[in-house]
Amino acid sequence: MVSDHDMVWRRCAYLGRVLLPLVDQEPWRQARRNENLRAWGIDTVTGERLIEVFAALAAHAVAVDASVSAAQVDALPLVAVADAATGKRDFELLAGLPGTFTDEREEQAVKIFRLYVYEGGQSSLQLFRLSTELRHALITLAERSPTQSSTYGDVFRKAAEAGLPQ
């Protein structure tokens, strides 16, 4: 049986997975992001994967801070994730993660993120740059929402409408 805490993580990880495909509905956005990543010396595949896990970690930090159940995750505001991405220290995003992951790809990405956090120096600079890219993506997505306060649930609905896999 999957614990509620693990279900919260899974919802947050899903938010991370669908974020860039939803933002990239305007193709020029991906090209601009990839250009930024290359300019910063970050491989585009690695950079996009780190943005994805960064989004999941920031979303999870917001959910943990709000002490919500998996059933309540959809109501959390997207702008709070953007604030957590740039407002929390990198190591704070690692607090409260599940002890084990069901998805090996997620686990590997979290380990890479953790390595960047504890490596410091250039890696810290890269995480800062990725956090600003993530914040930009989240704000872009939130601004597309017809409602004033876009939520995780709004993103999940957009992902379903776009046919993105769960």
JSON list of C-alpha atoms in Angstrom, two decimals:
[
{"chain": "A", "resi": 1, "resn": "MET", "atom": "CA", "xyz": [0.00, 0.00, 0.00]},
{"chain": "A", "resi": 2, "resn": "VAL", "atom": "CA", "xyz": [1.28, 3.46, -0.91]},
{"chain": "A", "resi": 3, "resn": "SER", "atom": "CA", "xyz": [1.47, 5.94, 1.95]},
{"chain": "A", "resi": 4, "resn": "ASP", "atom": "CA", "xyz": [-0.12, 9.38, 1.67]},
{"chain": "A", "resi": 5, "resn": "HIS", "atom": "CA", "xyz": [3.35, 10.95, 1.88]},
{"chain": "A", "resi": 6, "resn": "ASP", "atom": "CA", "xyz": [4.50, 8.89, -1.10]},
{"chain": "A", "resi": 7, "resn": "MET", "atom": "CA", "xyz": [1.36, 9.90, -3.01]},
{"chain": "A", "resi": 8, "resn": "VAL", "atom": "CA", "xyz": [2.15, 13.58, -2.32]},
{"chain": "A", "resi": 9, "resn": "TRP", "atom": "CA", "xyz": [5.62, 13.03, -3.78]},
{"chain": "A", "resi": 10, "resn": "ARG", "atom": "CA", "xyz": [4.17, 11.27, -6.83]},
{"chain": "A", "resi": 11, "resn": "ARG", "atom": "CA", "xyz": [1.81, 14.19, -7.52]},
{"chain": "A", "resi": 12, "resn": "CYS", "atom": "CA", "xyz": [4.70, 16.64, -7.17]},
{"chain": "A", "resi": 13, "resn": "ALA", "atom": "CA", "xyz": [6.93, 14.52, -9.41]},
{"chain": "A", "resi": 14, "resn": "TYR", "atom": "CA", "xyz": [4.15, 14.50, -12.00]},
{"chain": "A", "resi": 15, "resn": "LEU", "atom": "CA", "xyz": [4.00, 18.29, -11.85]},
{"chain": "A", "resi": 16, "resn": "GLY", "atom": "CA", "xyz": [7.74, 18.33, -12.59]},
{"chain": "A", "resi": 17, "resn": "ARG", "atom": "CA", "xyz": [7.37, 15.93, -15.53]},
{"chain": "A", "resi": 18, "resn": "VAL", "atom": "CA", "xyz": [4.60, 17.90, -17.26]},
{"chain": "A", "resi": 19, "resn": "LEU", "atom": "CA", "xyz": [5.89, 21.42, -16.63]},
{"chain": "A", "resi": 20, "resn": "LEU", "atom": "CA", "xyz": [8.28, 21.81, -19.57]},
{"chain": "A", "resi": 21, "resn": "PRO", "atom": "CA", "xyz": [6.05, 20.05, -22.13]},
{"chain": "A", "resi": 22, "resn": "LEU", "atom": "CA", "xyz": [3.23, 22.42, -21.19]},
{"chain": "A", "resi": 23, "resn": "VAL", "atom": "CA", "xyz": [5.45, 25.51, -21.33]},
{"chain": "A", "resi": 24, "resn": "ASP", "atom": "CA", "xyz": [6.89, 24.34, -24.65]},
{"chain": "A", "resi": 25, "resn": "GLN", "atom": "CA", "xyz": [3.54, 24.57, -26.42]},
{"chain": "A", "resi": 26, "resn": "GLU", "atom": "CA", "xyz": [5.15, 27.67, -27.84]},
{"chain": "A", "resi": 27, "resn": "PRO", "atom": "CA", "xyz": [8.19, 26.06, -29.56]},
{"chain": "A", "resi": 28, "resn": "TRP", "atom": "CA", "xyz": [10.41, 29.12, -29.24]},
{"chain": "A", "resi": 29, "resn": "ARG", "atom": "CA", "xyz": [10.41, 28.69, -25.45]},
{"chain": "A", "resi": 30, "resn": "GLN", "atom": "CA", "xyz": [12.29, 25.40, -25.62]},
{"chain": "A", "resi": 31, "resn": "ALA", "atom": "CA", "xyz": [14.81, 26.87, -28.04]},
{"chain": "A", "resi": 32, "resn": "ARG", "atom": "CA", "xyz": [15.41, 29.84, -25.74]},
{"chain": "A", "resi": 33, "resn": "ARG", "atom": "CA", "xyz": [15.77, 27.57, -22.68]},
{"chain": "A", "resi": 34, "resn": "ASN", "atom": "CA", "xyz": [18.19, 25.28, -24.52]},
{"chain": "A", "resi": 35, "resn": "GLU", "atom": "CA", "xyz": [20.21, 28.30, -25.63]},
{"chain": "A", "resi": 36, "resn": "ASN", "atom": "CA", "xyz": [20.43, 29.46, -22.01]},
{"chain": "A", "resi": 37, "resn": "LEU", "atom": "CA", "xyz": [21.49, 26.01, -20.83]},
{"chain": "A", "resi": 38, "resn": "ARG", "atom": "CA", "xyz": [24.24, 25.79, -23.46]},
{"chain": "A", "resi": 39, "resn": "ALA", "atom": "CA", "xyz": [25.45, 29.32, -22.59]},
{"chain": "A", "resi": 40, "resn": "TRP", "atom": "CA", "xyz": [25.72, 28.21, -18.95]},
{"chain": "A", "resi": 41, "resn": "GLY", "atom": "CA", "xyz": [27.68, 25.09, -19.88]},
{"chain": "A", "resi": 42, "resn": "ILE", "atom": "CA", "xyz": [24.84, 22.73, -18.99]},
{"chain": "A", "resi": 43, "resn": "ASP", "atom": "CA", "xyz": [23.97, 19.83, -21.28]},
{"chain": "A", "resi": 44, "resn": "THR", "atom": "CA", "xyz": [20.38, 20.40, -22.44]},
{"chain": "A", "resi": 45, "resn": "VAL", "atom": "CA", "xyz": [19.15, 16.90, -21.56]},
{"chain": "A", "resi": 46, "resn": "THR", "atom": "CA", "xyz": [20.72, 17.08, -18.10]},
{"chain": "A", "resi": 47, "resn": "GLY", "atom": "CA", "xyz": [19.54, 20.65, -17.58]},
{"chain": "A", "resi": 48, "resn": "GLU", "atom": "CA", "xyz": [15.95, 19.87, -18.51]},
{"chain": "A", "resi": 49, "resn": "ARG", "atom": "CA", "xyz": [15.98, 16.79, -16.29]},
{"chain": "A", "resi": 50, "resn": "LEU", "atom": "CA", "xyz": [17.31, 18.88, -13.41]},
{"chain": "A", "resi": 51, "resn": "ILE", "atom": "CA", "xyz": [14.62, 21.51, -14.01]},
{"chain": "A", "resi": 52, "resn": "GLU", "atom": "CA", "xyz": [12.04, 18.72, -13.89]},
{"chain": "A", "resi": 53, "resn": "VAL", "atom": "CA", "xyz": [13.30, 17.35, -10.59]},
{"chain": "A", "resi": 54, "resn": "PHE", "atom": "CA", "xyz": [13.82, 20.88, -9.24]},
{"chain": "A", "resi": 55, "resn": "ALA", "atom": "CA", "xyz": [10.12, 21.55, -9.94]},
{"chain": "A", "resi": 56, "resn": "ALA", "atom": "CA", "xyz": [9.13, 18.33, -8.18]},
{"chain": "A", "resi": 57, "resn": "LEU", "atom": "CA", "xyz": [11.31, 19.17, -5.17]},
{"chain": "A", "resi": 58, "resn": "ALA", "atom": "CA", "xyz": [9.97, 22.73, -4.93]},
{"chain": "A", "resi": 59, "resn": "ALA", "atom": "CA", "xyz": [6.37, 21.51, -5.29]},
{"chain": "A", "resi": 60, "resn": "HIS", "atom": "CA", "xyz": [7.00, 18.87, -2.63]},
{"chain": "A", "resi": 61, "resn": "ALA", "atom": "CA", "xyz": [8.52, 21.46, -0.27]},
{"chain": "A", "resi": 62, "resn": "VAL", "atom": "CA", "xyz": [5.39, 23.60, -0.64]},
{"chain": "A", "resi": 63, "resn": "ALA", "atom": "CA", "xyz": [3.16, 20.59, 0.03]},
{"chain": "A", "resi": 64, "resn": "VAL", "atom": "CA", "xyz": [5.18, 19.53, 3.09]},
{"chain": "A", "resi": 65, "resn": "ASP", "atom": "CA", "xyz": [5.25, 23.10, 4.45]},
{"chain": "A", "resi": 66, "resn": "ALA", "atom": "CA", "xyz": [1.47, 23.32, 4.03]},
{"chain": "A", "resi": 67, "resn": "SER", "atom": "CA", "xyz": [1.02, 19.87, 5.64]},
{"chain": "A", "resi": 68, "resn": "VAL", "atom": "CA", "xyz": [-1.43, 18.77, 2.97]},
{"chain": "A", "resi": 69, "resn": "SER", "atom": "CA", "xyz": [-2.59, 15.28, 2.12]},
{"chain": "A", "resi": 70, "resn": "ALA", "atom": "CA", "xyz": [-2.36, 13.85, -1.37]},
{"chain": "A", "resi": 71, "resn": "ALA", "atom": "CA", "xyz": [-6.03, 14.71, -1.85]},
{"chain": "A", "resi": 72, "resn": "GLN", "atom": "CA", "xyz": [-5.31, 18.37, -1.09]},
{"chain": "A", "resi": 73, "resn": "VAL", "atom": "CA", "xyz": [-2.24, 18.82, -3.34]},
{"chain": "A", "resi": 74, "resn": "ASP", "atom": "CA", "xyz": [-4.30, 19.99, -6.33]},
{"chain": "A", "resi": 75, "resn": "ALA", "atom": "CA", "xyz": [-5.41, 23.13, -4.45]},
{"chain": "A", "resi": 76, "resn": "LEU", "atom": "CA", "xyz": [-1.88, 24.43, -3.82]},
{"chain": "A", "resi": 77, "resn": "PRO", "atom": "CA", "xyz": [-0.94, 27.60, -5.73]},
{"chain": "A", "resi": 78, "resn": "LEU", "atom": "CA", "xyz": [1.56, 27.31, -8.56]},
{"chain": "A", "resi": 79, "resn": "VAL", "atom": "CA", "xyz": [3.16, 30.63, -7.64]},
{"chain": "A", "resi": 80, "resn": "ALA", "atom": "CA", "xyz": [4.17, 29.09, -4.29]},
{"chain": "A", "resi": 81, "resn": "VAL", "atom": "CA", "xyz": [6.31, 26.58, -6.19]},
{"chain": "A", "resi": 82, "resn": "ALA", "atom": "CA", "xyz": [7.97, 29.43, -8.09]},
{"chain": "A", "resi": 83, "resn": "ASP", "atom": "CA", "xyz": [8.66, 31.17, -4.77]},
{"chain": "A", "resi": 84, "resn": "ALA", "atom": "CA", "xyz": [10.07, 27.98, -3.24]},
{"chain": "A", "resi": 85, "resn": "ALA", "atom": "CA", "xyz": [12.31, 27.39, -6.28]},
{"chain": "A", "resi": 86, "resn": "THR", "atom": "CA", "xyz": [14.12, 30.67, -5.74]},
{"chain": "A", "resi": 87, "resn": "GLY", "atom": "CA", "xyz": [13.35, 31.41, -2.09]},
{"chain": "A", "resi": 88, "resn": "LYS", "atom": "CA", "xyz": [14.41, 28.19, -0.40]},
{"chain": "A", "resi": 89, "resn": "ARG", "atom": "CA", "xyz": [17.98, 27.07, -0.02]},
{"chain": "A", "resi": 90, "resn": "ASP", "atom": "CA", "xyz": [18.78, 24.12, -2.27]},
{"chain": "A", "resi": 91, "resn": "PHE", "atom": "CA", "xyz": [19.31, 21.72, 0.63]},
{"chain": "A", "resi": 92, "resn": "GLU", "atom": "CA", "xyz": [15.92, 22.73, 2.12]},
{"chain": "A", "resi": 93, "resn": "LEU", "atom": "CA", "xyz": [14.24, 21.27, -0.95]},
{"chain": "A", "resi": 94, "resn": "LEU", "atom": "CA", "xyz": [15.64, 17.86, -0.05]},
{"chain": "A", "resi": 95, "resn": "ALA", "atom": "CA", "xyz": [13.91, 17.74, 3.36]},
{"chain": "A", "resi": 96, "resn": "GLY", "atom": "CA", "xyz": [11.05, 15.32, 3.77]},
{"chain": "A", "resi": 97, "resn": "LEU", "atom": "CA", "xyz": [11.62, 13.29, 0.62]},
{"chain": "A", "resi": 98, "resn": "PRO", "atom": "CA", "xyz": [10.43, 9.69, 0.54]},
{"chain": "A", "resi": 99, "resn": "GLY", "atom": "CA", "xyz": [12.99, 7.13, 1.71]},
{"chain": "A", "resi": 100, "resn": "THR", "atom": "CA", "xyz": [12.55, 5.13, -1.46]},
{"chain": "A", "resi": 101, "resn": "PHE", "atom": "CA", "xyz": [11.36, 5.94, -4.95]},
{"chain": "A", "resi": 102, "resn": "THR", "atom": "CA", "xyz": [9.25, 3.77, -7.23]},
{"chain": "A", "resi": 103, "resn": "ASP", "atom": "CA", "xyz": [10.69, 5.41, -10.32]},
{"chain": "A", "resi": 104, "resn": "GLU", "atom": "CA", "xyz": [14.41, 4.77, -10.83]},
{"chain": "A", "resi": 105, "resn": "ARG", "atom": "CA", "xyz": [14.70, 7.81, -13.11]},
{"chain": "A", "resi": 106, "resn": "GLU", "atom": "CA", "xyz": [13.30, 10.07, -10.36]},
{"chain": "A", "resi": 107, "resn": "GLU", "atom": "CA", "xyz": [15.64, 8.59, -7.79]},
{"chain": "A", "resi": 108, "resn": "GLN", "atom": "CA", "xyz": [18.65, 9.15, -10.04]},
{"chain": "A", "resi": 109, "resn": "ALA", "atom": "CA", "xyz": [17.63, 12.76, -10.72]},
{"chain": "A", "resi": 110, "resn": "VAL", "atom": "CA", "xyz": [17.21, 13.45, -6.99]},
{"chain": "A", "resi": 111, "resn": "LYS", "atom": "CA", "xyz": [20.66, 11.98, -6.38]},
{"chain": "A", "resi": 112, "resn": "ILE", "atom": "CA", "xyz": [22.17, 14.23, -9.06]},
{"chain": "A", "resi": 113, "resn": "PHE", "atom": "CA", "xyz": [20.40, 17.25, -7.54]},
{"chain": "A", "resi": 114, "resn": "ARG", "atom": "CA", "xyz": [21.70, 16.25, -4.09]},
{"chain": "A", "resi": 115, "resn": "LEU", "atom": "CA", "xyz": [25.22, 15.95, -5.52]},
{"chain": "A", "resi": 116, "resn": "TYR", "atom": "CA", "xyz": [24.97, 19.46, -7.02]},
{"chain": "A", "resi": 117, "resn": "VAL", "atom": "CA", "xyz": [23.78, 20.82, -3.66]},
{"chain": "A", "resi": 118, "resn": "TYR", "atom": "CA", "xyz": [26.61, 19.34, -1.64]},
{"chain": "A", "resi": 119, "resn": "GLU", "atom": "CA", "xyz": [29.29, 19.89, -4.26]},
{"chain": "A", "resi": 120, "resn": "GLY", "atom": "CA", "xyz": [28.97, 23.68, -3.95]},
{"chain": "A", "resi": 121, "resn": "GLY", "atom": "CA", "xyz": [30.99, 26.09, -6.10]},
{"chain": "A", "resi": 122, "resn": "GLN", "atom": "CA", "xyz": [30.14, 25.93, -9.81]},
{"chain": "A", "resi": 123, "resn": "SER", "atom": "CA", "xyz": [27.36, 23.41, -9.12]},
{"chain": "A", "resi": 124, "resn": "SER", "atom": "CA", "xyz": [25.65, 25.88, -6.79]},
{"chain": "A", "resi": 125, "resn": "LEU", "atom": "CA", "xyz": [25.80, 28.50, -9.51]},
{"chain": "A", "resi": 126, "resn": "GLN", "atom": "CA", "xyz": [24.26, 26.02, -11.95]},
{"chain": "A", "resi": 127, "resn": "LEU", "atom": "CA", "xyz": [21.43, 25.30, -9.50]},
{"chain": "A", "resi": 128, "resn": "PHE", "atom": "CA", "xyz": [20.82, 29.02, -9.09]},
{"chain": "A", "resi": 129, "resn": "ARG", "atom": "CA", "xyz": [20.58, 29.41, -12.85]},
{"chain": "A", "resi": 130, "resn": "LEU", "atom": "CA", "xyz": [18.25, 26.43, -13.10]},
{"chain": "A", "resi": 131, "resn": "SER", "atom": "CA", "xyz": [16.07, 27.88, -10.33]},
{"chain": "A", "resi": 132, "resn": "THR", "atom": "CA", "xyz": [15.58, 31.09, -12.31]},
{"chain": "A", "resi": 133, "resn": "GLU", "atom": "CA", "xyz": [14.74, 29.08, -15.43]},
{"chain": "A", "resi": 134, "resn": "LEU", "atom": "CA", "xyz": [12.26, 27.02, -13.39]},
{"chain": "A", "resi": 135, "resn": "ARG", "atom": "CA", "xyz": [10.69, 30.14, -11.88]},
{"chain": "A", "resi": 136, "resn": "HIS", "atom": "CA", "xyz": [10.29, 31.62, -15.37]},
{"chain": "A", "resi": 137, "resn": "ALA", "atom": "CA", "xyz": [8.59, 28.42, -16.61]},
{"chain": "A", "resi": 138, "resn": "LEU", "atom": "CA", "xyz": [6.22, 28.32, -13.63]},
{"chain": "A", "resi": 139, "resn": "ILE", "atom": "CA", "xyz": [5.28, 31.98, -13.93]},
{"chain": "A", "resi": 140, "resn": "THR", "atom": "CA", "xyz": [4.71, 31.55, -17.68]},
{"chain": "A", "resi": 141, "resn": "LEU", "atom": "CA", "xyz": [2.38, 28.64, -17.03]},
{"chain": "A", "resi": 142, "resn": "ALA", "atom": "CA", "xyz": [0.56, 30.47, -14.22]},
{"chain": "A", "resi": 143, "resn": "GLU", "atom": "CA", "xyz": [0.04, 33.53, -16.43]},
{"chain": "A", "resi": 144, "resn": "ARG", "atom": "CA", "xyz": [-1.66, 31.39, -19.08]},
{"chain": "A", "resi": 145, "resn": "SER", "atom": "CA", "xyz": [-4.36, 30.44, -16.59]},
{"chain": "A", "resi": 146, "resn": "PRO", "atom": "CA", "xyz": [-7.68, 32.21, -16.95]},
{"chain": "A", "resi": 147, "resn": "THR", "atom": "CA", "xyz": [-8.05, 32.21, -13.17]},
{"chain": "A", "resi": 148, "resn": "GLN", "atom": "CA", "xyz": [-6.18, 34.61, -10.98]},
{"chain": "A", "resi": 149, "resn": "SER", "atom": "CA", "xyz": [-4.44, 31.93, -8.91]},
{"chain": "A", "resi": 150, "resn": "SER", "atom": "CA", "xyz": [-3.30, 28.92, -10.89]},
{"chain": "A", "resi": 151, "resn": "THR", "atom": "CA", "xyz": [-2.99, 25.71, -8.86]},
{"chain": "A", "resi": 152, "resn": "TYR", "atom": "CA", "xyz": [-1.32, 22.33, -9.18]},
{"chain": "A", "resi": 153, "resn": "GLY", "atom": "CA", "xyz": [-4.74, 20.98, -10.21]},
{"chain": "A", "resi": 154, "resn": "ASP", "atom": "CA", "xyz": [-4.92, 23.47, -13.09]},
{"chain": "A", "resi": 155, "resn": "VAL", "atom": "CA", "xyz": [-1.59, 22.15, -14.37]},
{"chain": "A", "resi": 156, "resn": "PHE", "atom": "CA", "xyz": [-2.77, 18.56, -14.01]},
{"chain": "A", "resi": 157, "resn": "ARG", "atom": "CA", "xyz": [-5.93, 19.38, -16.03]},
{"chain": "A", "resi": 158, "resn": "LYS", "atom": "CA", "xyz": [-3.87, 21.09, -18.75]},
{"chain": "A", "resi": 159, "resn": "ALA", "atom": "CA", "xyz": [-1.59, 18.05, -18.90]},
{"chain": "A", "resi": 160, "resn": "ALA", "atom": "CA", "xyz": [-4.59, 15.74, -19.28]},
{"chain": "A", "resi": 161, "resn": "GLU", "atom": "CA", "xyz": [-6.03, 17.97, -22.02]},
{"chain": "A", "resi": 162, "resn": "ALA", "atom": "CA", "xyz": [-2.66, 17.92, -23.81]},
{"chain": "A", "resi": 163, "resn": "GLY", "atom": "CA", "xyz": [-2.59, 14.12, -23.60]},
{"chain": "A", "resi": 164, "resn": "LEU", "atom": "CA", "xyz": [0.57, 13.99, -21.51]},
{"chain": "A", "resi": 165, "resn": "PRO", "atom": "CA", "xyz": [1.14, 10.60, -19.86]},
{"chain": "A", "resi": 166, "resn": "GLN", "atom": "CA", "xyz": [0.45, 10.15, -16.16]}
]
